Amino acid sequence: MATRAFFIDQTYLMDNSPLSGNIDIKELYPFCRTVEDIYIQEAIGTSLYNDLVTKIIADNDLSGYPNELILVKKIRDVVMWYTCYDAIPF
């Protein structure tokens, strides 16, 4: 199975969203994956999306990629809010 990189983690999601700490992150990761695959990949394009995922896997804090770090910081908020939006009905 291929390694999966997420733009956000549990700490970021719980610290920056209205979701409480009582939510099991394993329940939310499918929504994160869908948000990244549908909304983010569609907005930035498959090539850039794959490039960012590869760089996140190689350098988790993206310290070696300052331009990508700026972009990922913007993407994180979008992923967080769309994850909340998509998870609410469930």
Short mmCIF file of C-alpha atoms in Angstrom, two decimals:
data_model
loop_
_atom_site.label_atom_id
_atom_site.label_comp_id
_atom_site.label_asym_id
_atom_site.label_seq_id
_atom_site.Cartn_x
_atom_site.Cartn_y
_atom_site.Cartn_z
CA MET A 1 0.00 0.00 0.00
CA ALA A 2 1.33 3.42 -0.92
CA THR A 3 2.12 5.94 1.77
CA ARG A 4 -0.56 8.54 2.18
CA ALA A 5 0.31 12.13 3.06
CA PHE A 6 -2.27 14.45 4.51
CA PHE A 7 -2.06 18.22 4.47
CA ILE A 8 -3.41 18.35 8.04
CA ASP A 9 -3.03 16.19 11.11
CA GLN A 10 -5.16 15.60 14.17
CA THR A 11 -3.54 18.38 16.18
CA TYR A 12 -4.08 20.96 13.46
CA LEU A 13 -7.68 19.88 12.97
CA MET A 14 -8.56 19.96 16.66
CA ASP A 15 -6.71 23.22 17.39
CA ASN A 16 -8.11 25.20 14.46
CA SER A 17 -11.63 23.94 13.96
CA PRO A 18 -14.83 23.81 15.98
CA LEU A 19 -14.46 20.04 16.29
CA SER A 20 -13.94 18.80 19.83
CA GLY A 21 -11.18 16.57 21.07
CA ASN A 22 -13.71 13.80 21.67
CA ILE A 23 -13.90 12.99 17.96
CA ASP A 24 -11.94 9.97 16.80
CA ILE A 25 -9.56 11.14 14.09
CA LYS A 26 -9.85 7.76 12.39
CA GLU A 27 -13.44 8.71 11.66
CA LEU A 28 -12.37 11.99 10.03
CA TYR A 29 -9.44 10.84 7.87
CA PRO A 30 -11.72 9.44 5.15
CA PHE A 31 -13.25 12.91 4.85
CA CYS A 32 -9.78 14.50 4.74
CA ARG A 33 -8.78 12.14 1.96
CA THR A 34 -11.92 12.91 -0.03
CA VAL A 35 -11.46 16.66 0.45
CA GLU A 36 -7.87 16.49 -0.74
CA ASP A 37 -8.67 14.27 -3.70
CA ILE A 38 -11.73 16.18 -4.87
CA TYR A 39 -11.44 19.83 -3.86
CA ILE A 40 -7.70 20.43 -3.57
CA GLN A 41 -6.51 18.31 -6.47
CA GLU A 42 -9.17 19.81 -8.72
CA ALA A 43 -8.28 23.36 -7.69
CA ILE A 44 -4.48 23.14 -8.02
CA GLY A 45 -4.19 20.42 -10.64
CA THR A 46 -2.97 16.85 -10.42
CA SER A 47 0.65 17.65 -11.23
CA LEU A 48 1.07 20.24 -8.46
CA TYR A 49 -0.97 18.13 -6.05
CA ASN A 50 1.25 15.08 -6.62
CA ASP A 51 4.37 17.24 -6.31
CA LEU A 52 3.21 18.62 -2.95
CA VAL A 53 2.28 15.16 -1.62
CA THR A 54 5.70 13.82 -2.67
CA LYS A 55 7.46 16.71 -0.92
CA ILE A 56 5.36 16.28 2.23
CA ILE A 57 6.33 12.60 2.36
CA ALA A 58 10.01 13.43 1.81
CA ASP A 59 10.19 16.45 4.16
CA ASN A 60 7.25 16.50 6.56
CA ASP A 61 7.74 20.10 7.73
CA LEU A 62 8.64 21.30 4.19
CA SER A 63 11.59 23.25 5.60
CA GLY A 64 13.50 22.60 2.40
CA TYR A 65 10.68 23.97 0.24
CA PRO A 66 9.73 27.51 1.36
CA ASN A 67 7.40 28.29 -1.57
CA GLU A 68 5.54 25.02 -1.15
CA LEU A 69 5.28 25.63 2.59
CA ILE A 70 3.41 28.89 1.95
CA LEU A 71 1.01 27.13 -0.41
CA VAL A 72 0.43 24.21 1.96
CA LYS A 73 -0.36 26.62 4.82
CA LYS A 74 -3.15 28.06 2.67
CA ILE A 75 -4.34 24.59 1.64
CA ARG A 76 -4.51 23.41 5.27
CA ASP A 77 -7.30 25.82 6.14
CA VAL A 78 -9.32 24.76 3.10
CA VAL A 79 -8.87 21.07 3.96
CA MET A 80 -9.81 21.70 7.58
CA TRP A 81 -13.04 23.57 6.81
CA TYR A 82 -14.13 21.25 4.00
CA THR A 83 -13.47 18.26 6.28
CA CYS A 84 -15.75 19.79 8.91
CA TYR A 85 -18.36 20.57 6.27
CA ASP A 86 -18.29 17.08 4.77
CA ALA A 87 -18.25 15.30 8.16
CA ILE A 88 -21.15 17.20 9.77
CA PRO A 89 -23.94 15.00 8.37
CA PHE A 90 -22.24 11.89 9.76
#
